[in-house]
Short mmCIF file of C-alpha atoms and ligand atoms in Angstrom, two decimals:
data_model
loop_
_atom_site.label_atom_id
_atom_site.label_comp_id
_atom_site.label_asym_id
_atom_site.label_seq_id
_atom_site.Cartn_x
_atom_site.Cartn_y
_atom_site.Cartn_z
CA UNK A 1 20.64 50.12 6.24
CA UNK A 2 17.92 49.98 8.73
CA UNK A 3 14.97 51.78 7.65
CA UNK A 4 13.51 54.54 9.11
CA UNK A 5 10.90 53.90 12.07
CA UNK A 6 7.67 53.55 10.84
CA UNK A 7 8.12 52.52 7.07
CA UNK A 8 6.08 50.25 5.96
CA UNK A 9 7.35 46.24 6.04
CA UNK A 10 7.73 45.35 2.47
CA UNK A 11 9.06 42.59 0.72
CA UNK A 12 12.09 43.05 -1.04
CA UNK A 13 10.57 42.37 -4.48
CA UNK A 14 6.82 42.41 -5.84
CA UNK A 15 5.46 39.78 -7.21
CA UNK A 16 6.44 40.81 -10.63
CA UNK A 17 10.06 40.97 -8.90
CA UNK A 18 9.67 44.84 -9.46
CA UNK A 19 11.17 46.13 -6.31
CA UNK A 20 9.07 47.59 -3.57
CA UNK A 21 11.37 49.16 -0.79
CA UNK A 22 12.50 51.47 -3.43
CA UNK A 23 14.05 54.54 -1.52
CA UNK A 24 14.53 58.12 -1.93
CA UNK A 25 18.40 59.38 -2.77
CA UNK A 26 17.71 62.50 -4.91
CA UNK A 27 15.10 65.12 -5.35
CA UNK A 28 16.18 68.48 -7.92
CA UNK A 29 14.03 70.76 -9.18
CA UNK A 30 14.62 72.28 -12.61
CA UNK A 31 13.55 75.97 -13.44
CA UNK A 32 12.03 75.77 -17.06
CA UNK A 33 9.98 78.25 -19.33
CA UNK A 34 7.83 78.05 -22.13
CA UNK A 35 6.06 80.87 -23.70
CA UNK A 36 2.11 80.99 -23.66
CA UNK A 37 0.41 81.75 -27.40
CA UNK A 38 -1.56 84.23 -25.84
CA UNK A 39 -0.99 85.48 -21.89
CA UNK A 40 -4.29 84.19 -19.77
CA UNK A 41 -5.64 87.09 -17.53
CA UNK A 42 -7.94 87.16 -14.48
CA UNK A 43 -8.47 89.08 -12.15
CA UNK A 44 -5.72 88.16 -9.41
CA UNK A 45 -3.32 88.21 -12.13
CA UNK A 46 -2.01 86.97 -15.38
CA UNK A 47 0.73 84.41 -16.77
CA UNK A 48 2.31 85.16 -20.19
CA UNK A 49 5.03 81.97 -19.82
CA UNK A 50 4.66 78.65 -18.37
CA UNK A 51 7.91 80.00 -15.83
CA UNK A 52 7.49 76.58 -14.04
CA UNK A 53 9.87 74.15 -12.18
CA UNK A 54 9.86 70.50 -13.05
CA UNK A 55 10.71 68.51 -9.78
CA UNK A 56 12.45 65.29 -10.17
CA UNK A 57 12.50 62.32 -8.09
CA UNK A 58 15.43 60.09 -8.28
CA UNK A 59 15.57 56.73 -6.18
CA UNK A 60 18.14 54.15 -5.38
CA UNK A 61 16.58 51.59 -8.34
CA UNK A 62 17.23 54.17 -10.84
CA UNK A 63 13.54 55.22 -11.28
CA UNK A 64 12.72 58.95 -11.36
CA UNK A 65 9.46 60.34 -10.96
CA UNK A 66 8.45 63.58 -12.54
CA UNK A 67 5.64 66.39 -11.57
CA UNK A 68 5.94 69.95 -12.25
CA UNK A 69 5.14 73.07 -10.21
CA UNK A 70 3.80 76.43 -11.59
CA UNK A 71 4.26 79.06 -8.92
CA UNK A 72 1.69 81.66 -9.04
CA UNK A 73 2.69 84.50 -6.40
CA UNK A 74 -0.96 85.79 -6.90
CA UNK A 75 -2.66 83.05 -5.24
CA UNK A 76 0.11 81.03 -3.04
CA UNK A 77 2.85 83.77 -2.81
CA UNK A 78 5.51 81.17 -4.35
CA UNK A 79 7.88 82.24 -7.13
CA UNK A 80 10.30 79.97 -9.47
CA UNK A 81 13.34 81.15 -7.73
CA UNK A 82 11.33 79.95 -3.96
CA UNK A 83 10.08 76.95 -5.51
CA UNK A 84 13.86 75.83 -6.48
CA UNK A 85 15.16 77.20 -3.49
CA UNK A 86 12.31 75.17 -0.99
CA UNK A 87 13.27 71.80 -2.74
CA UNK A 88 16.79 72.27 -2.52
CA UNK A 89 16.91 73.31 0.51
CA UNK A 90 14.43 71.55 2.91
CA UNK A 91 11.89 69.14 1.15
CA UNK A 92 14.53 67.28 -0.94
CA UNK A 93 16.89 66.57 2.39
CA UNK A 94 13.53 65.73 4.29
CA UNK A 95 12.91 62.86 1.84
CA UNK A 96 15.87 61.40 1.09
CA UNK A 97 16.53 57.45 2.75
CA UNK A 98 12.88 57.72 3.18
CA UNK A 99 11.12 55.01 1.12
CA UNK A 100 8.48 55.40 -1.63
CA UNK A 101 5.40 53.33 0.23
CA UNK A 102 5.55 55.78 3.07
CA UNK A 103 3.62 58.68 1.88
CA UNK A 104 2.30 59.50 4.20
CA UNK A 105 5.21 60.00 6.55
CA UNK A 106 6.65 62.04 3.33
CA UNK A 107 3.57 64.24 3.59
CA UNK A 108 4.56 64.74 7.40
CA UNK A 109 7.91 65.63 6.63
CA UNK A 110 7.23 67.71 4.29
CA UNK A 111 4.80 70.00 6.11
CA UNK A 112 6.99 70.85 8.88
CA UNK A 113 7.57 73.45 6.32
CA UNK A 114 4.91 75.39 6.09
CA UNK A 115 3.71 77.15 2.96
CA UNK A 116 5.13 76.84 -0.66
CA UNK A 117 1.88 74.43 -1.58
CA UNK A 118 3.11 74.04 -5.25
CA UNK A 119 6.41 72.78 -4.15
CA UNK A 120 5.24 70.06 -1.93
CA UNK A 121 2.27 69.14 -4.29
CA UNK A 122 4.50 68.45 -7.05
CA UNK A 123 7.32 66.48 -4.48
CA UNK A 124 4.55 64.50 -3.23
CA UNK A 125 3.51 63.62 -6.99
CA UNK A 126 6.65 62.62 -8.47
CA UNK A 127 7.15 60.06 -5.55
CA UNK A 128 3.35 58.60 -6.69
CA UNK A 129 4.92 59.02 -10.26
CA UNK A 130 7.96 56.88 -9.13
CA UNK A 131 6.15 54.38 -7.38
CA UNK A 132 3.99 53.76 -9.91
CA UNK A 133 6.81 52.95 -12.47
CA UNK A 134 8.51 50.78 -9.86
CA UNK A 135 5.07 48.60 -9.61
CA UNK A 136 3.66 49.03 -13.17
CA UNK A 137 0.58 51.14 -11.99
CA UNK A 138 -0.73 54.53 -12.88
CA UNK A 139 -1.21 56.68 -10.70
CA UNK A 140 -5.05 56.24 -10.85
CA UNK A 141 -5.00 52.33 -10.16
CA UNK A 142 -3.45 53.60 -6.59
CA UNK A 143 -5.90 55.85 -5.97
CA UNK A 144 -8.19 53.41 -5.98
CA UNK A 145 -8.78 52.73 -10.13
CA UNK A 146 -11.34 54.37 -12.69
CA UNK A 147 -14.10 55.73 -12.26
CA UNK A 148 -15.56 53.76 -15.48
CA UNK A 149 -16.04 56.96 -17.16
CA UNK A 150 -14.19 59.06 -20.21
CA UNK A 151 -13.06 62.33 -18.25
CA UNK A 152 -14.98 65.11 -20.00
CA UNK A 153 -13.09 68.97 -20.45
CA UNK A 154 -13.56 72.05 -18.73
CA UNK A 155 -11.61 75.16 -20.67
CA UNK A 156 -10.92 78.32 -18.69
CA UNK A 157 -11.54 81.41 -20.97
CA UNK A 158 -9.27 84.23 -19.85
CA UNK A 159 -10.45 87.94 -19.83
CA UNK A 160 -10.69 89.36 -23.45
CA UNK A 161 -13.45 90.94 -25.48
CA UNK A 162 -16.56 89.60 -25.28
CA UNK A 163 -16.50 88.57 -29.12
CA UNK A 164 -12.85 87.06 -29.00
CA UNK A 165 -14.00 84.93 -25.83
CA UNK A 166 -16.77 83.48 -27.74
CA UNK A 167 -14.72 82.71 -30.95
CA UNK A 168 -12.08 81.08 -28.22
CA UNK A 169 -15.19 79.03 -27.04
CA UNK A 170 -16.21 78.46 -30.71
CA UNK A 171 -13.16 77.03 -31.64
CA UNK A 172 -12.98 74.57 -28.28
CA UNK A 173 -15.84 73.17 -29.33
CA UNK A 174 -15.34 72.50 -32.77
CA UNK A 175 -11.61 71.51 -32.50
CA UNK A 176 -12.03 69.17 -29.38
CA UNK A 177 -15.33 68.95 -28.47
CA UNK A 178 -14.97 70.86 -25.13
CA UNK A 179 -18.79 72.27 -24.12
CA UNK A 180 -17.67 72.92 -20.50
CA UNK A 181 -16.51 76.67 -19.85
CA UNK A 182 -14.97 78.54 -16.92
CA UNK A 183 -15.42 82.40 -17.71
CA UNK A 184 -12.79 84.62 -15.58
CA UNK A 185 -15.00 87.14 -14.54
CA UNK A 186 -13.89 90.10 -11.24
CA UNK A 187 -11.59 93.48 -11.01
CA UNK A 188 -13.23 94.22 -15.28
CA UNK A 189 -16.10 96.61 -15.35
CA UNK A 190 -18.92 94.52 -14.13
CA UNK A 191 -21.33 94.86 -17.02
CA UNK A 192 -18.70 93.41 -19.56
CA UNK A 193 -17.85 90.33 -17.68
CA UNK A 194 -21.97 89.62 -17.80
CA UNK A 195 -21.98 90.59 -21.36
CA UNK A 196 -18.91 87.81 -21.93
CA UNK A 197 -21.18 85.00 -20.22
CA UNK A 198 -24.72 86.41 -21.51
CA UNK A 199 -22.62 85.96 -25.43
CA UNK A 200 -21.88 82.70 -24.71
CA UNK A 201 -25.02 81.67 -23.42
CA UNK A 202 -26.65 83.35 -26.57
CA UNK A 203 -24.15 81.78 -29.33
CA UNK A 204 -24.21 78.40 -28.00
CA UNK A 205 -27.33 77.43 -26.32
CA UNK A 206 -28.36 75.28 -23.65
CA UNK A 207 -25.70 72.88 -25.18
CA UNK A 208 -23.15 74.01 -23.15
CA UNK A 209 -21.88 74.28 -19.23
CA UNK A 210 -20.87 77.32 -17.74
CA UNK A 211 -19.46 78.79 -14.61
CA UNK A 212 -17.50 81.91 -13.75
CA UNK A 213 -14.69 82.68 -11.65
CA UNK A 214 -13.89 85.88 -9.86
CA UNK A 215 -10.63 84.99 -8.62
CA UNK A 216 -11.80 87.54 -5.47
CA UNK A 217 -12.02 90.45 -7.53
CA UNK A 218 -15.62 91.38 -6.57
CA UNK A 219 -16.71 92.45 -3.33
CA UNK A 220 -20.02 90.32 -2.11
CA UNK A 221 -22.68 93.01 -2.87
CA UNK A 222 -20.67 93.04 -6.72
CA UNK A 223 -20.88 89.11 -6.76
CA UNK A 224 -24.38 88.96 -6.10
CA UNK A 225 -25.74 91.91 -8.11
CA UNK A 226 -24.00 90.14 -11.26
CA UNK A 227 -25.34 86.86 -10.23
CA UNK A 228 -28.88 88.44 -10.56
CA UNK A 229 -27.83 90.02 -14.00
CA UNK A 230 -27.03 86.46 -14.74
CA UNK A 231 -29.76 84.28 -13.47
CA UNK A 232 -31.44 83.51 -16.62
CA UNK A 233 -28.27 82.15 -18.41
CA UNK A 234 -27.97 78.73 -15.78
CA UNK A 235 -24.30 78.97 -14.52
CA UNK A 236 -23.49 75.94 -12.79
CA UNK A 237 -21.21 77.48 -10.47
CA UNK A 238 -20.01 80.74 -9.18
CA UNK A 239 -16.20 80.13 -8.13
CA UNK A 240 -14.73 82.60 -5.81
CA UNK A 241 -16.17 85.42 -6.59
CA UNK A 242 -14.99 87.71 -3.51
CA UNK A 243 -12.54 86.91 -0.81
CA UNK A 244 -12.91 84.28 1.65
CA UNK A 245 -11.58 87.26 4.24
CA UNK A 246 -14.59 89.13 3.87
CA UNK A 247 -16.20 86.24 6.60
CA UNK A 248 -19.59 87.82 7.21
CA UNK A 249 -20.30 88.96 3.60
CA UNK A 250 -18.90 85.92 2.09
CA UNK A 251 -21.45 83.69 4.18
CA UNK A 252 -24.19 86.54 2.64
CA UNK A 253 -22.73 85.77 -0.66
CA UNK A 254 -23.48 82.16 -0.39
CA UNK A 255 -27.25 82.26 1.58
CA UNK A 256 -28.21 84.61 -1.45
CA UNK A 257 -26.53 82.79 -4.39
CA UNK A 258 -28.74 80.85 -6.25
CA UNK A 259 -26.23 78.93 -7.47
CA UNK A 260 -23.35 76.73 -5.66
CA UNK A 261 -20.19 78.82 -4.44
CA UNK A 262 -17.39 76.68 -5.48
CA UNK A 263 -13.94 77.52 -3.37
CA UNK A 264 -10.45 77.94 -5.00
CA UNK A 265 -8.21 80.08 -3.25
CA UNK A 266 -10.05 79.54 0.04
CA UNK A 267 -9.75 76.14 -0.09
CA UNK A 268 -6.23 74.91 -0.34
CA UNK A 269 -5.91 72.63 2.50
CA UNK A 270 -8.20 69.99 4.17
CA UNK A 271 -8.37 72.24 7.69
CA UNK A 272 -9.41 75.27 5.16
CA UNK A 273 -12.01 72.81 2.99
CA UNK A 274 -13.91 72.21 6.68
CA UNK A 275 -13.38 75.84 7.76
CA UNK A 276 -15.32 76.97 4.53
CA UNK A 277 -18.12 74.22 4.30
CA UNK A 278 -18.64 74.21 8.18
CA UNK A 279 -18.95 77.86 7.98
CA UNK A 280 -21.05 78.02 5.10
CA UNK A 281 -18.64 80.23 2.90
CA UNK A 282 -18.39 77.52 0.20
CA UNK A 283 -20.66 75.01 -1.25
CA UNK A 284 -18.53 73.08 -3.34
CA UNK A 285 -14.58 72.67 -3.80
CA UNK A 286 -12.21 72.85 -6.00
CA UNK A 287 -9.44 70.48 -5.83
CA UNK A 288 -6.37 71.46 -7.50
CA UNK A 289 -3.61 68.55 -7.22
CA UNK A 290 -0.92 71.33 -8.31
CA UNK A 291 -1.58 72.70 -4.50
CA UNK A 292 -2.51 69.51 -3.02
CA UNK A 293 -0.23 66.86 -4.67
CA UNK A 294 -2.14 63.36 -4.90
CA UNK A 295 -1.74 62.65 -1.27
CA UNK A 296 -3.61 65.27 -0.21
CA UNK A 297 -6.05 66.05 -2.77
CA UNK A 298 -7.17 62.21 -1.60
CA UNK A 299 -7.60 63.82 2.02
CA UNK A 300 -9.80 66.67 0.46
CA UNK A 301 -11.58 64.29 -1.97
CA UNK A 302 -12.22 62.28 1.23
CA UNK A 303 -13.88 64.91 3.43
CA UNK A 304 -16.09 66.45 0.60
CA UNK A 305 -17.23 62.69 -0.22
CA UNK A 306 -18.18 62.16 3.49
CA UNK A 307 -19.75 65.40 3.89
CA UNK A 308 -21.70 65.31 0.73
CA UNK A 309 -20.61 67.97 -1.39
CA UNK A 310 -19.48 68.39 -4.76
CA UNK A 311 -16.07 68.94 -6.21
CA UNK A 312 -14.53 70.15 -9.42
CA UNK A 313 -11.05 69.15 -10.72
CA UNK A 314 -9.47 72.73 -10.99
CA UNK A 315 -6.75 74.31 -13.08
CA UNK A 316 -3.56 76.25 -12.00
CA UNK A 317 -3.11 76.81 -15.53
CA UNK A 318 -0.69 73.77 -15.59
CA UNK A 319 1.51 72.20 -18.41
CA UNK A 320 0.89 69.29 -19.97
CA UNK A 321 3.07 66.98 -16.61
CA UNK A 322 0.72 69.50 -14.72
CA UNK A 323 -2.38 68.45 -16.73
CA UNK A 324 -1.34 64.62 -16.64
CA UNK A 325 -1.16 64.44 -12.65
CA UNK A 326 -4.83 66.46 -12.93
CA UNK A 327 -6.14 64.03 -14.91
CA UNK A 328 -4.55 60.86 -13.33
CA UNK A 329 -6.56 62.25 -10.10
CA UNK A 330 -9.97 63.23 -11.58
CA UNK A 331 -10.16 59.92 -13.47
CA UNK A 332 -9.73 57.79 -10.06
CA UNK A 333 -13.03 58.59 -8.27
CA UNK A 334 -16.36 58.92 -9.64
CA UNK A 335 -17.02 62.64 -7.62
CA UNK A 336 -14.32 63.67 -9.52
CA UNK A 337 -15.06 62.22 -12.81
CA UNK A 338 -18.68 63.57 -12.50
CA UNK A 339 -17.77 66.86 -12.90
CA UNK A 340 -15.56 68.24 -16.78
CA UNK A 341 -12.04 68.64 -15.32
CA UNK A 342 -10.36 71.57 -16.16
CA UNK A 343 -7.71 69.90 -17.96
CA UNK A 344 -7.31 72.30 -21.48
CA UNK A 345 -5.40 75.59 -20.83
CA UNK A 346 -1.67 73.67 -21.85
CA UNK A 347 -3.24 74.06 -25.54
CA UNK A 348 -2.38 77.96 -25.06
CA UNK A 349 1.37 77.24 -24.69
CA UNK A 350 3.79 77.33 -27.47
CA UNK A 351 5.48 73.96 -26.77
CA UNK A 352 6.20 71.88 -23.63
CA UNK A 353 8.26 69.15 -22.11
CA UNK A 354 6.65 65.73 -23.00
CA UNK A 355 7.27 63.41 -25.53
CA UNK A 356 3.98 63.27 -26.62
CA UNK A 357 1.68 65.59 -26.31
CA UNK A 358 -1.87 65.53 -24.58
CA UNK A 359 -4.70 65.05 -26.83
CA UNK A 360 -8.44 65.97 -26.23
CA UNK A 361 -10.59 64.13 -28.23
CA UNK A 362 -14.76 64.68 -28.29
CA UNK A 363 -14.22 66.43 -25.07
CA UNK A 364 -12.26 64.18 -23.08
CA UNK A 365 -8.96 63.99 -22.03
CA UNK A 366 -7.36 61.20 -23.38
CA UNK A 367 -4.93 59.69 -20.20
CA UNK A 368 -1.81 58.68 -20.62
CA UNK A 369 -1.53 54.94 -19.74
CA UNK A 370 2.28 54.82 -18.63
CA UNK A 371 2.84 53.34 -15.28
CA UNK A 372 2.87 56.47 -12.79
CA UNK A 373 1.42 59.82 -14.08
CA UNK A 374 2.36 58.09 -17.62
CA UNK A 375 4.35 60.35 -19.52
CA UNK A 376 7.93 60.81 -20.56
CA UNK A 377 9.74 64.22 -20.27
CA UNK A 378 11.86 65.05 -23.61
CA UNK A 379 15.34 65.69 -22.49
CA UNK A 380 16.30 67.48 -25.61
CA UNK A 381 13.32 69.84 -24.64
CA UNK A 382 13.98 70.41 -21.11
CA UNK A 383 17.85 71.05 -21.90
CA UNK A 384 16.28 73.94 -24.81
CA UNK A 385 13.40 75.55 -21.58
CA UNK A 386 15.64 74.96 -18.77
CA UNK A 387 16.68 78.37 -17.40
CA UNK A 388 19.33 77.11 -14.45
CA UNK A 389 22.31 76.91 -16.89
C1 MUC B 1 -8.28 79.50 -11.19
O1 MUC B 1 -9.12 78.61 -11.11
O2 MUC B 1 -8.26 80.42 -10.40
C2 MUC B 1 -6.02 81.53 -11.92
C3 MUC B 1 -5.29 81.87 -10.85
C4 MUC B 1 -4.92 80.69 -10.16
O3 MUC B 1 -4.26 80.62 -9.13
O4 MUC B 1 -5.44 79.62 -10.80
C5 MUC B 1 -5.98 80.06 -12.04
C6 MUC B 1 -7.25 79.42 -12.33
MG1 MG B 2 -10.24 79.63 -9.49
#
């Protein structure tokens, strides 16, 4: 068969005689869900089950990549159901014949869908996840290989009372070592989402990192009367703490803050990353590979490394596949590895899919060193969380 115009000329076999023209004849996606512990609450919303979709990969030398894809209608507007029906439908038939090297032509075809940024993030990473176990490689050797440097924990503290959000804290610290804390803050009476971070701040000391997140749920003049209620207890961010809609008062927002504005939701492609730091709405970025896939997140990674501004590793309250593809991208580049990755939140579910579990040890993650993403889903698992039969 002639291959598509455009792919990439590659020998038949690598040098290992692992095969490199590997090709695309499959892609499904798998509705699954897994109960949280505890349901984690912010302001734009709040998930009580990991109601995700793992997306599958399947290629014509029998290697299957894996990545998974938590819709969250709240922030993206996708839902399982859209997420199963958007694979099925149009990104699995855009990819298929297509081979594995040509990413970037993927990424093309892909996105003459527009929308559902979950669903192509996590098509996108299972064909890095396949590659990678075609050529022996993880995922962060492609991207370029480590940044030299253990990959330190971020843990997002959803809304409770102030004194449960400090023993959550509490017992991050002592059971993993995490001293890195995102505090949901936004839509709560003002006053109690400062007393949450001003408790922290006064249990733990100057030994830890902290940073809140509105998830929009203040309106500019809010966000920057609680950042002055907060300016003595050194918050190394303030993520998203009104909407990126509200253009002139969200450029107000950041002249004022004392502190960098890190963008989330406002920040979810590369033309939106340059819109917000050309504009001045954002000083820093959150790069989510959930939304961005790997191919992608390396375009955003790019253009906030050329432009000089710092990123953060970001959470979409992901699984444990969710939390591997995180990691495998934070761990590639030393802007991302400078920052604590928020790479914790799959302790709060009640099981998952992998074989082996995630393990943070003295506040790092500690990666998976598979070829690809480097984990195995548990079949006998997915079968009990599927929901699609
Ligand atoms: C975050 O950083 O906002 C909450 C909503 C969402 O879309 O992601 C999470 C975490
Ligand atoms: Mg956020």
């Amino acid at each position: 068969m002639t291959p598509p115009t455009g792919s990439l000329p590659t020998a038949s076999t690598a040098g290992s005689g692992l095969r490199t023209d590997v090709r695309v004849t499959r892609v499904d996606a798998v509705p699954f869900s897994i109960p949280y512990r505890k349901p984690l609450r912010f302001a734009s919303g709040e998930v009580h089950a990991a109601d995700h979709v793992l997306v599958r990969v399947h290629t014509d030398a029998g290697v299957v990549g894996i990545a998974e894809a938590p819709p969250r209608p709240f922030t993206y507007g996708e839902t399982q159901a859209s997420i199963v029906a958007v694979v099925d439908q149009l990104l699995g038939p855009a990819l298929v014949g297509r081979s594995l090297h040509d990413r970037n032509a993927l990424r093309a075809a892909m996105h003459r869908t527009v929308g559902n940024p979950t669903a192509k993030a996590a098509v996108d990473m299972a064909v890095w996840d396949a590659l990678g176990r075609c050529l022996g490689l993880t995922v962060t050797a492609m991207l370029g290989g480590g940044a030299g440097r253990p990959l330190r924990v971020c843990h997002m503290l959803g809304f409770d009372d102030p004194a449960v959000m400090v023993a959550e804290a509490g017992r991050m610290l002592a059971d993993h070592g995490v001293d890195t804390f995102k505090v949901k803050v936004g839509r709560r009476p003002l006053e109690l989402d400062v007393a949450v971070v001003r408790a922290l701040r006064a249990e733990f000391g100057p030994g830890i990192d902290l940073y809140v997140d509105g998830n929009r749920g203040w309106t500019a003049s809010e966000s920057l009367r609680a950042l002055r209620l907060m300016e003595d207890l050194d918050l190394s961010f303030a993520e998203e703490l009104c909407p990126a809609d509200d253009v002139l008062d969200r450029r107000r927002l950041v002249r004022r803050s004392t502190i960098p504005v890190l963008a989330d939701e406002s920040a979810t492609t590369p033309a939106e990353v340059t819109r917000e730091l050309l504009s001045g709405a954002a000083d820093a970025v959150s790069i989510k590979t959930a939304r961005t896939g790997f191919t992608v997140s390396r375009v955003v990674l790019d253009l906030c490394d050329g432009l000089g501004v710092e990123v953060v590793v970001g959470n979409q309250v992901d699984g444990q596949l969710g939390t591997s593809c995180s990691a495998a991208f934070a761990a590639a580049h030393p802007l991302t590895a400078a920052r604590a990755a928020e790479l914790s939140n799959f302790l709060d579910m009640s099981d998952d899919l992998l074989t082996e579990s995630l393990r943070i040890e003295q506040g790092h993650l500690v990666l998976p060193v598979g070829p690809g993403v480097g984990v195995v889903v548990d079949e006998e698992k997915l079968e009990h969380y599927r929901r699609d039969r």
